[in-house]
């Protein structure tokens, strides 16, 4: 891409059903790197090994209503069906989440060295995005904000909760 071409971001609406979240909380983490320092990065592999997941593992920023005292805003988790009764790995717990809608933002592919810049560009796009003309408004306290594992070939992907205007 040359400097005169605009960045292209995909934005799509996703509806999520009621579901169970299997998560491991941190203590003070506010992002992935802080979480890895506290809890290690092998949590991702543990979450990937769970059978029956609705989606891939993700990093999440929990709204206040889903946090426990002295635990972090940022967690690693995987979504399971609402009736999941299977194994919960040691040190993890289950959190029930209500149905909700998300706007999913996806940036263009990037080089390995450009990950930080790619994430920053998506965050900037989200910050300036106005969901109201499409009939939605931000719902930051209703559900967790999430990020999929950044992969250069697919671009950075982040979901932000929304609710209908009105």
mmCIF file of C-alpha atoms in Angstrom:
data_model
loop_
_atom_site.group_PDB
_atom_site.id
_atom_site.type_symbol
_atom_site.label_atom_id
_atom_site.label_comp_id
_atom_site.label_asym_id
_atom_site.label_seq_id
_atom_site.Cartn_x
_atom_site.Cartn_y
_atom_site.Cartn_z
ATOM 1 C CA UNK A 1 0.000 0.000 0.000
ATOM 2 C CA UNK A 2 1.350 3.416 -0.810
ATOM 3 C CA UNK A 3 0.803 6.465 1.369
ATOM 4 C CA UNK A 4 -1.911 7.941 -0.866
ATOM 5 C CA UNK A 5 -4.169 4.890 -0.505
ATOM 6 C CA UNK A 6 -6.529 4.917 2.486
ATOM 7 C CA UNK A 7 -6.450 2.085 5.029
ATOM 8 C CA UNK A 8 -9.295 -0.369 4.557
ATOM 9 C CA UNK A 9 -11.099 -1.734 7.614
ATOM 10 C CA UNK A 10 -13.928 -4.225 7.644
ATOM 11 C CA UNK A 11 -16.725 -3.678 10.135
ATOM 12 C CA UNK A 12 -19.417 -6.280 10.582
ATOM 13 C CA UNK A 13 -22.205 -6.950 13.040
ATOM 14 C CA UNK A 14 -22.017 -10.245 14.937
ATOM 15 C CA UNK A 15 -24.758 -11.676 17.149
ATOM 16 C CA UNK A 16 -23.594 -13.863 20.010
ATOM 17 C CA UNK A 17 -25.964 -16.166 21.914
ATOM 18 C CA UNK A 18 -25.990 -16.693 25.668
ATOM 19 C CA UNK A 19 -22.777 -18.573 26.348
ATOM 20 C CA UNK A 20 -20.362 -19.730 29.008
ATOM 21 C CA UNK A 21 -16.917 -18.239 29.146
ATOM 22 C CA UNK A 22 -14.045 -20.329 30.439
ATOM 23 C CA UNK A 23 -11.440 -17.851 31.592
ATOM 24 C CA UNK A 24 -8.323 -17.342 33.604
ATOM 25 C CA UNK A 25 -8.152 -14.032 35.422
ATOM 26 C CA UNK A 26 -5.018 -12.042 36.026
ATOM 27 C CA UNK A 27 -4.309 -9.694 38.927
ATOM 28 C CA UNK A 28 -3.461 -6.315 37.416
ATOM 29 C CA UNK A 29 -3.202 -6.880 33.652
ATOM 30 C CA UNK A 30 -4.745 -4.326 31.316
ATOM 31 C CA UNK A 31 -3.474 -5.891 28.073
ATOM 32 C CA UNK A 32 -2.006 -9.050 26.557
ATOM 33 C CA UNK A 33 1.632 -8.332 27.447
ATOM 34 C CA UNK A 34 0.815 -7.553 31.074
ATOM 35 C CA UNK A 35 -1.320 -10.670 31.245
ATOM 36 C CA UNK A 36 1.499 -12.860 29.898
ATOM 37 C CA UNK A 37 3.880 -11.420 32.489
ATOM 38 C CA UNK A 38 1.433 -12.355 35.268
ATOM 39 C CA UNK A 39 -0.053 -15.627 34.036
ATOM 40 C CA UNK A 40 2.201 -16.850 31.252
ATOM 41 C CA UNK A 41 1.318 -17.144 27.586
ATOM 42 C CA UNK A 42 0.615 -20.887 27.681
ATOM 43 C CA UNK A 43 -2.993 -20.168 28.746
ATOM 44 C CA UNK A 44 -3.828 -19.782 25.046
ATOM 45 C CA UNK A 45 -2.851 -23.403 24.376
ATOM 46 C CA UNK A 46 -4.933 -24.664 27.300
ATOM 47 C CA UNK A 47 -7.969 -22.802 25.972
ATOM 48 C CA UNK A 48 -7.387 -24.120 22.431
ATOM 49 C CA UNK A 49 -7.398 -27.682 23.735
ATOM 50 C CA UNK A 50 -10.966 -27.461 25.071
ATOM 51 C CA UNK A 51 -13.455 -29.352 22.899
ATOM 52 C CA UNK A 52 -16.752 -27.806 21.788
ATOM 53 C CA UNK A 53 -15.715 -24.138 21.785
ATOM 54 C CA UNK A 54 -17.957 -21.704 19.892
ATOM 55 C CA UNK A 55 -14.985 -19.692 18.646
ATOM 56 C CA UNK A 56 -11.220 -19.416 18.953
ATOM 57 C CA UNK A 57 -9.626 -18.310 22.253
ATOM 58 C CA UNK A 58 -9.464 -14.571 22.780
ATOM 59 C CA UNK A 59 -8.113 -11.889 25.033
ATOM 60 C CA UNK A 60 -10.884 -9.920 26.739
ATOM 61 C CA UNK A 61 -11.299 -6.702 28.652
ATOM 62 C CA UNK A 62 -14.007 -7.364 31.236
ATOM 63 C CA UNK A 63 -16.464 -4.628 32.186
ATOM 64 C CA UNK A 64 -16.545 -3.863 35.899
ATOM 65 C CA UNK A 65 -19.686 -5.965 36.473
ATOM 66 C CA UNK A 66 -17.827 -9.146 35.436
ATOM 67 C CA UNK A 67 -14.696 -8.527 37.510
ATOM 68 C CA UNK A 68 -13.917 -9.938 40.914
ATOM 69 C CA UNK A 69 -12.112 -7.940 43.592
ATOM 70 C CA UNK A 70 -8.342 -7.816 43.113
ATOM 71 C CA UNK A 71 -8.465 -9.313 39.611
ATOM 72 C CA UNK A 72 -7.486 -7.787 36.325
ATOM 73 C CA UNK A 73 -9.527 -6.152 33.626
ATOM 74 C CA UNK A 74 -7.781 -8.272 30.964
ATOM 75 C CA UNK A 75 -8.315 -12.056 30.842
ATOM 76 C CA UNK A 76 -7.867 -14.901 28.393
ATOM 77 C CA UNK A 77 -10.967 -16.903 27.608
ATOM 78 C CA UNK A 78 -12.874 -19.136 25.222
ATOM 79 C CA UNK A 79 -16.638 -19.156 24.620
ATOM 80 C CA UNK A 80 -18.527 -22.406 25.119
ATOM 81 C CA UNK A 81 -22.220 -23.288 24.612
ATOM 82 C CA UNK A 82 -24.552 -22.021 27.370
ATOM 83 C CA UNK A 83 -25.186 -25.615 28.508
ATOM 84 C CA UNK A 84 -21.492 -26.576 28.693
ATOM 85 C CA UNK A 85 -20.853 -28.939 31.613
ATOM 86 C CA UNK A 86 -17.398 -30.221 30.636
ATOM 87 C CA UNK A 87 -13.971 -29.874 32.127
ATOM 88 C CA UNK A 88 -12.683 -26.569 33.443
ATOM 89 C CA UNK A 89 -8.876 -26.557 33.656
ATOM 90 C CA UNK A 90 -7.233 -25.870 37.021
ATOM 91 C CA UNK A 91 -7.013 -22.158 37.775
ATOM 92 C CA UNK A 92 -9.833 -21.297 35.372
ATOM 93 C CA UNK A 93 -13.485 -20.587 36.002
ATOM 94 C CA UNK A 94 -16.798 -20.279 34.206
ATOM 95 C CA UNK A 95 -18.638 -17.003 33.674
ATOM 96 C CA UNK A 96 -22.098 -16.939 32.094
ATOM 97 C CA UNK A 97 -22.597 -14.226 29.486
ATOM 98 C CA UNK A 98 -25.937 -12.998 28.135
ATOM 99 C CA UNK A 99 -26.684 -12.788 24.412
ATOM 100 C CA UNK A 100 -25.334 -9.639 22.782
ATOM 101 C CA UNK A 101 -24.245 -7.966 19.567
ATOM 102 C CA UNK A 102 -20.748 -6.900 18.598
ATOM 103 C CA UNK A 103 -19.237 -4.747 15.928
ATOM 104 C CA UNK A 104 -16.206 -6.667 14.721
ATOM 105 C CA UNK A 105 -13.395 -4.505 13.335
ATOM 106 C CA UNK A 106 -10.747 -6.075 11.125
ATOM 107 C CA UNK A 107 -7.717 -4.304 9.758
ATOM 108 C CA UNK A 108 -5.758 -5.263 6.661
ATOM 109 C CA UNK A 109 -2.964 -7.854 6.695
ATOM 110 C CA UNK A 110 0.347 -6.595 8.051
ATOM 111 C CA UNK A 111 3.966 -7.718 8.430
ATOM 112 C CA UNK A 112 5.176 -9.400 11.626
ATOM 113 C CA UNK A 113 7.135 -6.258 12.507
ATOM 114 C CA UNK A 114 4.022 -4.108 12.001
ATOM 115 C CA UNK A 115 1.785 -5.743 14.629
ATOM 116 C CA UNK A 116 1.833 -2.842 17.103
ATOM 117 C CA UNK A 117 1.122 -0.325 14.374
ATOM 118 C CA UNK A 118 -1.679 -2.508 12.945
ATOM 119 C CA UNK A 119 -3.365 -2.768 16.351
ATOM 120 C CA UNK A 120 -3.033 0.994 16.870
ATOM 121 C CA UNK A 121 -4.666 1.710 13.510
ATOM 122 C CA UNK A 122 -7.654 -0.506 14.312
ATOM 123 C CA UNK A 123 -7.998 1.149 17.729
ATOM 124 C CA UNK A 124 -7.945 4.557 16.065
ATOM 125 C CA UNK A 125 -10.596 3.420 13.556
ATOM 126 C CA UNK A 126 -12.786 2.139 16.410
ATOM 127 C CA UNK A 127 -12.338 5.382 18.346
ATOM 128 C CA UNK A 128 -13.595 7.451 15.415
ATOM 129 C CA UNK A 129 -16.354 5.050 14.332
ATOM 130 C CA UNK A 130 -19.932 6.245 14.858
ATOM 131 C CA UNK A 131 -22.337 3.262 15.128
ATOM 132 C CA UNK A 132 -25.508 5.404 15.515
ATOM 133 C CA UNK A 133 -26.234 5.915 11.773
ATOM 134 C CA UNK A 134 -26.467 2.111 11.482
ATOM 135 C CA UNK A 135 -28.887 1.951 14.445
ATOM 136 C CA UNK A 136 -26.392 0.904 17.148
ATOM 137 C CA UNK A 137 -24.662 2.483 20.127
ATOM 138 C CA UNK A 138 -21.699 1.351 22.205
ATOM 139 C CA UNK A 139 -22.583 -0.966 25.096
ATOM 140 C CA UNK A 140 -19.244 -1.160 26.874
ATOM 141 C CA UNK A 141 -20.623 -2.345 30.211
ATOM 142 C CA UNK A 142 -22.917 -5.057 28.826
ATOM 143 C CA UNK A 143 -20.288 -7.475 27.521
ATOM 144 C CA UNK A 144 -16.515 -7.868 27.289
ATOM 145 C CA UNK A 145 -14.500 -6.191 24.561
ATOM 146 C CA UNK A 146 -12.321 -8.833 22.886
ATOM 147 C CA UNK A 147 -9.394 -9.403 20.549
ATOM 148 C CA UNK A 148 -8.492 -12.478 18.562
ATOM 149 C CA UNK A 149 -4.870 -13.554 18.341
ATOM 150 C CA UNK A 150 -3.197 -11.066 16.002
ATOM 151 C CA UNK A 151 -2.218 -12.892 12.809
ATOM 152 C CA UNK A 152 -0.452 -10.918 10.081
ATOM 153 C CA UNK A 153 -2.194 -12.762 7.243
ATOM 154 C CA UNK A 154 -5.716 -11.879 8.428
ATOM 155 C CA UNK A 155 -5.131 -8.516 10.099
ATOM 156 C CA UNK A 156 -5.918 -7.485 13.659
ATOM 157 C CA UNK A 157 -9.510 -8.230 14.776
ATOM 158 C CA UNK A 158 -11.303 -6.701 17.756
ATOM 159 C CA UNK A 159 -14.935 -6.847 18.878
ATOM 160 C CA UNK A 160 -16.790 -4.116 20.743
ATOM 161 C CA UNK A 161 -20.266 -4.665 22.240
ATOM 162 C CA UNK A 162 -23.193 -2.644 20.884
ATOM 163 C CA UNK A 163 -26.908 -2.365 21.537
ATOM 164 C CA UNK A 164 -29.749 -0.945 19.442
ATOM 165 C CA UNK A 165 -30.169 2.828 19.642
ATOM 166 C CA UNK A 166 -33.041 3.831 21.899
#
